[in-house]
CSV table of C-alpha atoms and ligand atoms in Angstrom, one decimal:
chain,number,residue,atom,x,y,z
T,30,MET,CA,-12.7,-35.1,-41.0
T,31,GLY,CA,-16.3,-36.3,-41.7
T,32,ALA,CA,-16.7,-38.5,-38.6
T,33,PRO,CA,-19.5,-41.0,-39.1
T,34,SER,CA,-22.6,-39.6,-37.4
T,35,ASN,CA,-24.0,-41.7,-34.6
T,36,SER,CA,-27.3,-41.2,-32.9
T,37,GLY,CA,-25.6,-39.0,-30.2
T,38,ASP,CA,-24.2,-36.6,-32.8
T,39,GLY,CA,-27.4,-36.7,-34.7
T,40,GLY,CA,-29.3,-35.7,-31.6
T,41,LYS,CA,-26.8,-32.8,-30.9
T,42,ASN,CA,-27.1,-31.6,-34.5
T,43,ALA,CA,-30.9,-31.6,-34.3
T,44,LEU,CA,-30.7,-29.6,-31.1
T,45,LEU,CA,-28.3,-27.2,-32.7
T,46,ARG,CA,-30.6,-26.8,-35.7
T,47,ALA,CA,-33.5,-26.2,-33.3
T,48,LEU,CA,-31.8,-23.3,-31.6
T,49,PRO,CA,-34.2,-20.3,-32.0
T,50,SER,CA,-33.3,-17.2,-33.9
T,51,VAL,CA,-33.2,-13.8,-32.3
T,52,GLU,CA,-36.2,-12.7,-34.3
T,53,GLN,CA,-38.2,-15.7,-32.9
T,54,LEU,CA,-37.1,-14.9,-29.4
T,55,LEU,CA,-38.1,-11.3,-29.7
T,56,ARG,CA,-41.7,-12.5,-30.3
T,57,ARG,CA,-41.7,-15.3,-27.7
T,58,PRO,CA,-44.4,-14.5,-25.2
T,59,SER,CA,-42.6,-16.2,-22.3
T,60,LEU,CA,-39.8,-13.7,-22.6
T,61,GLU,CA,-42.0,-10.6,-22.7
T,62,PRO,CA,-41.8,-10.0,-18.9
T,63,LEU,CA,-37.9,-10.2,-19.0
T,64,LEU,CA,-37.5,-8.0,-22.1
T,65,SER,CA,-40.2,-5.4,-21.4
T,66,GLY,CA,-38.6,-2.0,-21.0
T,67,VAL,CA,-35.2,-3.3,-22.3
T,68,PRO,CA,-34.2,-1.1,-25.3
T,69,ARG,CA,-34.4,-3.1,-28.5
T,70,ALA,CA,-30.6,-3.0,-29.3
T,71,ARG,CA,-29.8,-4.3,-25.8
T,72,ALA,CA,-32.4,-7.0,-26.0
T,73,VAL,CA,-31.0,-8.2,-29.4
T,74,ALA,CA,-27.5,-8.2,-27.9
T,75,ALA,CA,-28.7,-10.2,-24.9
T,76,LEU,CA,-30.6,-12.7,-27.1
T,77,ARG,CA,-27.6,-13.2,-29.3
T,78,LEU,CA,-25.5,-13.9,-26.1
T,79,ALA,CA,-28.2,-16.2,-24.8
T,80,VAL,CA,-28.3,-18.3,-28.0
T,81,ASP,CA,-24.5,-18.4,-28.2
T,82,ARG,CA,-24.4,-19.7,-24.6
T,83,ALA,CA,-26.9,-22.4,-25.4
T,84,ARG,CA,-24.9,-23.3,-28.6
T,85,GLY,CA,-21.7,-23.5,-26.6
T,86,ARG,CA,-23.3,-25.8,-24.1
T,87,LEU,CA,-24.7,-28.1,-26.8
T,88,VAL,CA,-21.3,-28.3,-28.5
T,89,ALA,CA,-19.4,-28.9,-25.3
T,90,SER,CA,-21.7,-31.3,-23.5
T,91,GLY,CA,-24.7,-32.0,-25.7
T,92,GLY,CA,-27.2,-29.9,-23.9
T,93,PRO,CA,-29.5,-28.7,-22.6
T,94,GLY,CA,-30.6,-26.6,-25.5
T,95,PHE,CA,-31.9,-23.0,-25.3
T,96,GLU,CA,-33.8,-22.1,-22.1
T,97,ASP,CA,-35.4,-18.8,-21.2
T,98,ALA,CA,-33.1,-18.7,-18.2
T,99,ASP,CA,-30.2,-18.1,-20.7
T,100,VAL,CA,-31.8,-14.7,-21.4
T,101,GLN,CA,-31.8,-13.6,-17.7
T,102,HIS,CA,-28.1,-14.7,-17.5
T,103,ALA,CA,-27.3,-12.7,-20.7
T,104,LEU,CA,-29.0,-9.6,-19.3
T,105,ASP,CA,-27.1,-9.9,-16.1
T,106,THR,CA,-23.8,-10.3,-18.0
T,107,LEU,CA,-24.6,-7.2,-20.0
T,108,ALA,CA,-25.4,-5.2,-16.9
T,109,ALA,CA,-22.0,-6.0,-15.3
T,110,PRO,CA,-18.9,-4.5,-16.9
T,111,GLY,CA,-16.3,-7.0,-17.9
T,112,LEU,CA,-13.6,-5.1,-15.9
T,113,ARG,CA,-14.9,-4.4,-12.4
T,114,PRO,CA,-13.7,-4.0,-8.8
T,115,VAL,CA,-13.0,-7.1,-6.8
T,116,LEU,CA,-11.8,-7.7,-3.2
T,117,ASN,CA,-8.2,-8.7,-2.9
T,118,ALA,CA,-8.0,-11.2,-0.1
T,119,THR,CA,-4.9,-12.9,-1.5
T,120,GLY,CA,-2.5,-11.3,0.9
T,121,VAL,CA,-0.4,-10.0,-2.1
T,122,VAL,CA,-0.5,-6.2,-2.1
T,123,LEU,CA,0.9,-5.8,-5.6
T,124,HIS,CA,-1.0,-8.5,-7.5
T,125,THR,CA,-0.7,-8.2,-11.3
T,126,ASN,CA,-3.9,-10.3,-11.9
T,127,LEU,CA,-5.8,-7.9,-9.7
T,128,GLY,CA,-4.6,-4.7,-11.2
T,129,ARG,CA,-1.5,-4.0,-9.0
T,130,ALA,CA,-1.5,-0.6,-7.2
T,131,PRO,CA,-4.8,1.0,-6.1
T,132,LEU,CA,-4.4,4.7,-6.9
T,133,ALA,CA,-4.4,7.5,-4.3
T,134,ALA,CA,-7.6,9.6,-4.1
T,135,SER,CA,-5.8,12.7,-5.5
T,136,ALA,CA,-4.6,10.6,-8.5
T,137,VAL,CA,-8.1,9.3,-9.2
T,138,ALA,CA,-9.5,12.8,-9.0
T,139,ARG,CA,-6.9,14.1,-11.4
T,140,VAL,CA,-7.6,11.3,-13.9
T,141,ALA,CA,-11.3,12.1,-13.8
T,142,GLU,CA,-10.6,15.8,-14.3
T,143,VAL,CA,-8.3,15.3,-17.3
T,144,ALA,CA,-10.4,12.5,-18.9
T,145,ARG,CA,-13.6,14.7,-18.9
T,146,GLY,CA,-12.3,17.3,-21.4
T,147,TYR,CA,-9.4,18.8,-23.2
T,148,SER,CA,-6.0,19.3,-21.6
T,149,ASN,CA,-2.6,20.8,-22.4
T,150,LEU,CA,-1.1,17.3,-22.9
T,151,GLU,CA,1.3,18.5,-25.6
T,152,TYR,CA,0.9,22.2,-25.3
T,153,ASP,CA,3.1,24.6,-23.3
T,154,LEU,CA,0.7,27.2,-21.9
T,155,ASP,CA,3.5,29.6,-20.9
T,156,GLU,CA,5.2,29.5,-24.3
T,157,GLY,CA,2.0,29.3,-26.3
T,158,ALA,CA,3.6,26.5,-28.4
T,159,ARG,CA,3.7,22.8,-28.7
T,160,GLY,CA,5.1,21.1,-25.6
T,161,SER,CA,6.0,17.7,-24.3
T,162,ARG,CA,3.6,15.3,-22.6
T,163,TYR,CA,6.4,14.3,-20.3
T,164,ALA,CA,7.0,17.9,-19.1
T,165,PRO,CA,4.9,17.7,-15.9
T,166,LEU,CA,6.7,14.5,-14.9
T,167,VAL,CA,10.3,15.4,-15.6
T,168,GLY,CA,10.7,18.0,-12.9
T,169,LEU,CA,9.1,15.8,-10.2
T,170,LEU,CA,11.1,12.7,-11.2
T,171,ARG,CA,14.4,14.7,-11.2
T,172,SER,CA,13.8,16.1,-7.8
T,173,LEU,CA,12.6,12.8,-6.3
T,174,THR,CA,15.4,10.7,-7.8
T,175,GLY,CA,18.3,13.1,-8.1
T,176,ALA,CA,18.7,12.1,-11.8
T,177,GLU,CA,19.4,14.7,-14.5
T,178,ASP,CA,16.5,13.7,-16.8
T,179,ALA,CA,13.5,11.4,-17.1
T,180,VAL,CA,11.0,9.9,-19.4
T,181,VAL,CA,8.0,7.6,-19.0
T,182,VAL,CA,6.6,4.8,-21.2
T,183,ASN,CA,3.9,2.2,-21.1
T,184,ASN,CA,5.4,-0.1,-18.5
T,185,CYS,CA,8.8,-1.2,-17.1
T,186,ALA,CA,9.1,-4.0,-19.7
T,187,GLY,CA,8.8,-1.4,-22.4
T,188,ALA,CA,11.3,0.8,-20.6
T,189,VAL,CA,13.9,-1.9,-20.5
T,190,LEU,CA,13.3,-2.8,-24.2
T,191,LEU,CA,13.6,0.9,-25.1
T,192,VAL,CA,16.8,1.5,-23.1
T,193,LEU,CA,18.5,-1.5,-24.6
T,194,ALA,CA,17.4,-0.7,-28.1
T,195,ALA,CA,18.5,2.9,-27.8
T,196,LEU,CA,21.8,2.4,-26.1
T,197,ALA,CA,23.0,-1.0,-27.0
T,198,SER,CA,21.5,-2.2,-30.3
T,199,GLY,CA,24.1,-4.2,-32.3
T,200,ARG,CA,26.5,-4.0,-29.4
T,201,GLU,CA,27.1,-5.9,-26.2
T,202,CYS,CA,25.4,-5.8,-22.8
T,203,VAL,CA,27.2,-7.4,-19.9
T,204,VAL,CA,24.9,-9.1,-17.3
T,205,SER,CA,25.5,-11.4,-14.4
T,206,ARG,CA,24.2,-15.0,-14.8
T,207,GLY,CA,22.5,-14.6,-11.5
T,208,GLU,CA,20.3,-11.8,-12.9
T,209,LEU,CA,19.0,-13.3,-16.1
T,210,VAL,CA,15.5,-13.5,-14.6
T,211,GLU,CA,12.0,-14.1,-15.9
T,212,ILE,CA,9.6,-11.6,-14.3
T,213,GLY,CA,6.2,-13.1,-15.2
T,214,GLY,CA,4.0,-12.7,-18.2
T,215,GLY,CA,6.9,-14.0,-20.3
T,216,PHE,CA,9.3,-11.1,-19.6
T,217,ARG,CA,12.7,-12.8,-19.8
T,218,VAL,CA,15.8,-10.7,-19.7
T,219,PRO,CA,17.7,-12.7,-22.4
T,220,GLU,CA,14.7,-12.5,-24.7
T,221,VAL,CA,14.1,-8.8,-24.3
T,222,MET,CA,17.8,-8.3,-25.0
T,223,ARG,CA,17.5,-10.3,-28.2
T,224,GLN,CA,14.4,-8.3,-29.2
T,225,SER,CA,16.3,-5.0,-28.6
T,226,GLY,CA,19.1,-6.0,-30.9
T,227,ALA,CA,21.6,-6.0,-28.1
T,228,LYS,CA,24.0,-8.9,-27.7
T,229,LEU,CA,24.0,-10.6,-24.3
T,230,VAL,CA,27.3,-11.3,-22.7
T,231,GLU,CA,26.8,-13.4,-19.5
T,232,VAL,CA,29.3,-13.2,-16.8
T,233,GLY,CA,29.9,-15.0,-13.5
T,234,THR,CA,27.9,-18.0,-12.4
T,235,THR,CA,24.3,-18.5,-11.2
T,236,ASN,CA,25.3,-17.9,-7.5
T,237,ARG,CA,28.5,-15.8,-7.6
T,238,THR,CA,29.5,-12.9,-9.8
T,239,ARG,CA,32.5,-10.7,-9.0
T,240,LEU,CA,33.7,-7.4,-10.3
T,241,ALA,CA,36.6,-9.1,-12.1
T,242,ASP,CA,34.0,-11.1,-14.2
T,243,TYR,CA,32.4,-7.9,-15.4
T,244,SER,CA,35.8,-6.3,-16.0
T,245,ALA,CA,37.1,-9.2,-18.1
T,246,ALA,CA,34.0,-9.1,-20.3
T,247,LEU,CA,34.4,-5.4,-21.2
T,248,GLY,CA,35.8,-4.6,-24.6
T,249,ALA,CA,35.4,-2.4,-27.7
T,250,GLU,CA,31.9,-3.7,-28.4
T,251,SER,CA,30.6,-3.1,-24.8
T,252,ALA,CA,27.6,-0.7,-24.8
T,253,LEU,CA,26.2,-1.2,-21.3
T,254,LEU,CA,26.8,-2.9,-18.0
T,255,VAL,CA,23.4,-4.1,-16.9
T,256,LYS,CA,22.1,-4.9,-13.5
T,257,VAL,CA,18.6,-6.5,-13.1
T,258,HIS,CA,16.6,-6.6,-9.8
T,259,ARG,CA,15.8,-10.3,-9.0
T,260,SER,CA,12.3,-9.2,-8.0
T,261,ASN,CA,10.6,-12.5,-7.6
T,262,PHE,CA,13.3,-14.8,-6.2
T,263,ALA,CA,16.1,-14.8,-3.7
T,264,LEU,CA,19.6,-16.1,-3.9
T,265,VAL,CA,20.7,-17.6,-0.6
T,266,GLY,CA,23.7,-19.6,0.6
T,267,PHE,CA,27.1,-19.4,-1.1
T,268,THR,CA,26.5,-16.2,-3.1
T,269,GLU,CA,28.3,-13.1,-4.2
T,270,GLU,CA,27.1,-10.1,-6.3
T,271,VAL,CA,28.5,-6.8,-7.3
T,272,GLU,CA,26.6,-3.8,-5.9
T,273,VAL,CA,25.7,-0.9,-8.3
T,274,ALA,CA,28.2,1.5,-6.7
T,275,GLU,CA,31.1,-0.9,-7.5
T,276,LEU,CA,29.8,-1.6,-11.0
T,277,SER,CA,29.4,2.1,-11.7
T,278,ALA,CA,33.0,2.8,-10.6
T,279,LEU,CA,34.1,0.1,-13.1
T,280,GLY,CA,31.9,1.6,-15.8
T,281,ARG,CA,33.3,5.1,-15.3
T,282,ALA,CA,36.8,3.8,-15.4
T,283,ARG,CA,36.1,2.0,-18.7
T,284,GLY,CA,33.7,4.4,-20.3
T,285,VAL,CA,30.7,2.1,-20.2
T,286,PRO,CA,27.4,3.3,-18.7
T,287,VAL,CA,25.6,1.2,-16.1
T,288,PHE,CA,21.9,0.5,-16.7
T,289,GLN,CA,19.9,-0.8,-13.7
T,290,ASP,CA,16.5,-2.4,-14.1
T,291,LEU,CA,15.1,-1.8,-10.6
T,292,GLY,CA,11.7,-3.3,-11.3
T,293,ALA,CA,9.8,-2.3,-8.1
T,294,GLY,CA,11.3,1.2,-7.9
T,295,ALA,CA,10.6,2.5,-4.4
T,296,LEU,CA,10.9,6.3,-4.2
T,297,VAL,CA,11.2,6.4,-0.4
T,298,PRO,CA,12.6,3.8,2.0
T,299,LEU,CA,9.9,1.3,2.9
T,300,LYS,CA,8.8,0.3,6.3
T,301,GLY,CA,7.6,-3.3,6.6
T,302,GLU,CA,8.8,-6.8,6.8
T,303,GLY,CA,11.8,-7.4,4.4
T,304,LEU,CA,11.2,-4.1,2.6
T,305,SER,CA,13.7,-1.8,4.2
T,306,ARG,CA,16.5,-3.4,2.2
T,307,GLU,CA,15.0,-2.4,-1.1
T,308,LEU,CA,17.3,0.1,-2.9
T,309,THR,CA,15.4,3.3,-3.6
T,310,VAL,CA,15.7,4.9,-7.1
T,311,ALA,CA,17.5,7.9,-5.5
T,312,GLN,CA,20.0,5.5,-3.9
T,313,ALA,CA,20.6,3.7,-7.2
T,314,VAL,CA,21.2,7.1,-8.9
T,315,ALA,CA,23.4,8.3,-6.1
T,316,ALA,CA,25.4,5.0,-6.3
T,317,GLY,CA,26.3,5.9,-9.9
T,318,ALA,CA,23.8,4.1,-12.1
T,319,ASP,CA,23.7,6.1,-15.3
T,320,VAL,CA,20.2,4.9,-16.3
T,321,VAL,CA,17.5,3.4,-14.0
T,322,ALA,CA,14.2,1.9,-15.1
T,323,PHE,CA,11.3,1.1,-12.8
T,324,SER,CA,7.6,0.4,-12.8
T,325,GLY,CA,4.9,3.0,-12.0
T,326,ASP,CA,2.5,0.6,-10.5
T,327,LYS,CA,4.6,-1.4,-8.1
T,328,LEU,CA,6.2,0.2,-5.0
T,329,LEU,CA,5.7,3.7,-6.5
T,330,GLY,CA,1.9,3.0,-6.2
T,331,GLY,CA,0.8,4.9,-9.3
T,332,PRO,CA,-0.6,3.9,-12.7
T,333,GLN,CA,0.9,1.3,-15.0
T,334,ALA,CA,4.0,2.9,-16.5
T,335,GLY,CA,7.7,2.4,-17.0
T,336,VAL,CA,9.9,5.2,-15.7
T,337,VAL,CA,13.4,5.8,-17.1
T,338,VAL,CA,15.7,8.3,-15.2
T,339,GLY,CA,19.4,9.0,-15.7
T,340,ARG,CA,22.0,11.1,-17.4
T,341,SER,CA,20.9,13.7,-19.9
T,342,ALA,CA,23.1,12.6,-22.7
T,343,LEU,CA,21.8,9.0,-22.5
T,344,LEU,CA,18.2,10.1,-22.0
T,345,ALA,CA,18.5,12.2,-25.1
T,346,ARG,CA,19.3,9.1,-27.1
T,347,ILE,CA,16.5,7.2,-25.5
T,348,LYS,CA,13.9,9.9,-26.2
T,349,ALA,CA,15.0,10.1,-29.9
T,350,HIS,CA,14.5,6.4,-30.5
T,351,PRO,CA,11.5,5.4,-32.7
T,352,LEU,CA,10.2,3.0,-30.0
T,353,MET,CA,9.5,6.0,-27.8
T,354,ARG,CA,6.5,6.8,-29.9
T,355,ALA,CA,5.2,3.2,-29.9
T,356,LEU,CA,5.5,3.0,-26.1
T,357,ARG,CA,4.2,6.4,-25.2
T,358,VAL,CA,1.8,6.9,-22.3
T,359,ASP,CA,-1.6,8.4,-22.6
T,360,LYS,CA,-3.0,11.5,-20.8
T,361,LEU,CA,-4.7,9.5,-18.0
T,362,THR,CA,-1.4,7.9,-17.1
T,363,VAL,CA,0.4,11.3,-17.1
T,364,ALA,CA,-2.4,12.7,-14.9
T,365,ALA,CA,-2.3,9.8,-12.4
T,366,LEU,CA,1.5,9.6,-12.3
T,367,GLU,CA,1.9,13.4,-11.8
T,368,ALA,CA,-0.6,13.4,-8.9
T,369,THR,CA,1.1,10.4,-7.3
T,370,LEU,CA,4.6,11.9,-7.6
T,371,ALA,CA,3.2,15.1,-6.2
T,372,LEU,CA,2.3,13.2,-3.0
T,373,TYR,CA,5.9,12.2,-2.6
T,374,ARG,CA,7.1,15.7,-3.3
T,375,ASP,CA,4.8,17.1,-0.6
T,376,GLY,CA,5.9,14.6,2.0
T,377,ARG,CA,2.5,12.8,1.8
T,378,ALA,CA,3.7,9.4,0.7
T,379,GLU,CA,1.6,7.7,3.4
T,380,GLU,CA,-1.5,8.7,1.2
T,381,VAL,CA,-0.2,6.3,-1.5
T,382,PRO,CA,-2.4,3.2,-0.8
T,383,VAL,CA,0.4,0.7,-1.4
T,384,HIS,CA,2.4,2.2,1.5
T,385,ARG,CA,-0.6,1.9,3.8
T,386,LEU,CA,-1.3,-1.6,2.7
T,387,LEU,CA,2.3,-2.8,3.1
T,388,ALA,CA,2.4,-1.3,6.6
T,389,GLN,CA,-0.6,-3.1,7.9
T,390,ALA,CA,-0.1,-5.0,11.2
T,391,PRO,CA,-0.8,-8.8,11.1
T,392,GLU,CA,-3.4,-8.4,13.9
T,393,ASP,CA,-5.2,-5.7,11.9
T,394,LEU,CA,-5.2,-7.9,8.8
T,395,ARG,CA,-6.6,-10.8,10.9
T,396,ALA,CA,-9.4,-8.6,12.2
T,397,ARG,CA,-10.3,-7.5,8.7
T,398,ALA,CA,-10.3,-11.1,7.5
T,399,VAL,CA,-12.6,-12.2,10.3
T,400,ARG,CA,-15.0,-9.3,9.5
T,401,LEU,CA,-14.9,-10.2,5.8
T,402,GLU,CA,-15.7,-13.8,6.6
T,403,GLY,CA,-18.7,-12.7,8.6
T,404,LEU,CA,-20.0,-10.4,5.8
T,405,LEU,CA,-19.6,-13.2,3.3
T,406,ALA,CA,-21.3,-15.7,5.6
T,407,GLY,CA,-24.2,-13.2,5.9
T,408,ARG,CA,-24.5,-13.4,2.1
T,409,GLY,CA,-24.5,-17.2,2.2
T,410,VAL,CA,-20.9,-17.5,1.0
T,411,ARG,CA,-18.6,-19.7,2.9
T,412,ALA,CA,-14.9,-18.7,3.0
M,12,PLP,C1,8.2,-6.0,-12.8
M,12,PLP,C2,9.5,-5.9,-13.5
M,12,PLP,C3,9.6,-5.6,-14.8
M,12,PLP,C4,8.4,-5.4,-15.7
M,12,PLP,O1,7.7,-4.3,-15.2
M,12,PLP,P1,6.2,-4.0,-15.8
M,12,PLP,O2,5.9,-2.6,-15.3
M,12,PLP,O3,5.4,-5.0,-15.3
M,12,PLP,O4,6.3,-4.0,-17.3
M,12,PLP,C5,10.9,-5.5,-15.4
M,12,PLP,N1,12.0,-5.7,-14.6
M,12,PLP,C6,12.0,-6.0,-13.3
M,12,PLP,C7,13.2,-6.3,-12.6
M,12,PLP,C8,10.7,-6.1,-12.7
M,12,PLP,O5,10.7,-6.5,-11.4
C-alpha cells in the first residue's frame, strides 16, 4: 500500500537492513565461545533461527535488533524437541491438548520393538502370503466386545466418516436432535454427515426424543439409525431419550441397522465418580447396535485410533470402501493397540494408565499437588 515512511519506519528499515548475515555471524569473534564444538550445519541452523527471531522482533515491535543472546536462545531451541513430555496438572485425565492417554509400559515396549526394524505388518507368517494389518487386532476386539468383526482407522472422527460414507452415502441417517453434537476440534455431527454424502434426518426435539419419532422418520431411503454419545455435555431436566436396545429392536423390525458413535468407548466398566454409567462397547453390542465406533485413546487408554466393530456383512462394506485406505493406521498404532487390548484380554486392565489415573483418590491427588508445588518452588517457580 506504500505507506509514507516516517522516521520510525525509517529507523526500523535501517535496523532490518543492518541484520547480520549468517556468514558474518559465523566469523563474529564474540560468538566463538558459543559456537565452538557445534557442528557447522547445526550452527548455521541456529544462526538462521537467531536472525529470524531478531527480524520478527523488529517487525513486531521495532527492536531491539540482533543480539548475541539470540544465538544462545536458538541453540536451546534446537536442543529441545518440539514435541516433548509435559506435566499434566490440569485435573483432566484425557486432555486432547496434552496427548490424551499415556500408554501402558507393555504398549510402549511393543512400539519400540516394532519401530526398530521390519515386521509382518501385512504378511501372514503361517500362510506365507500377504496378510491384513488389522489381523492382530480383530480377534482381540471380537472377544472383548462380542462383535462379529472389527476394523481400525486413524481416529474416531475418521471412523464415523467412514461408517457413514460406506453405509449411508446418498441415503438417509436418522438422528435425534439431542445428539447433533460438536465434539471439539470442529467435529460436528451434521457436518461429518454432509461430508460422508449421507442425508441427515433430524428427529425429536433438543431435550426429548421418543421411539415414535424415529419410527415415523423411517422410510425407503433410510440407511441407518444413528446414536451419538453426547460426550462433552449433559442433558438434564425434562428429558427423554431412546436407549440403544429399544432403537435396535425398531431397526430390526424395519430392516435398518443401528450405528452407535460411542466416542469414549470403555471396554470394561469403570470405577470412579460418574463413570460407572458409561455404556461399555460390549454392552452396546449386546444391546443390539449393529455397528459401534469408538476412540483408541480415550477410555480404552491406547494410541490414537478409531475402532469400528459390528456385524460381518456391514463391516465387509466398510472395509471395502476407498476411504479405508486413506484412513488406515500405521504399524506403531497397531503395535500399541494390540498390546493395550492384550492387557484387557489378560485381566490386567489396571495396568492401563488411564484406569489408574481415573481411580485416584482426591486425597492422593492433593498430596501429589502439594509435592509438585514444593518441587517447583525449589526451582524458583511459583504455582
Ligand atoms: C471424541 C469423539 C469423537 C472423535 O474421536 P477422535 O478419536 O478424537 O477422532 C467422535 N464422536 C464422539 C461421540 C466422541 O466423543
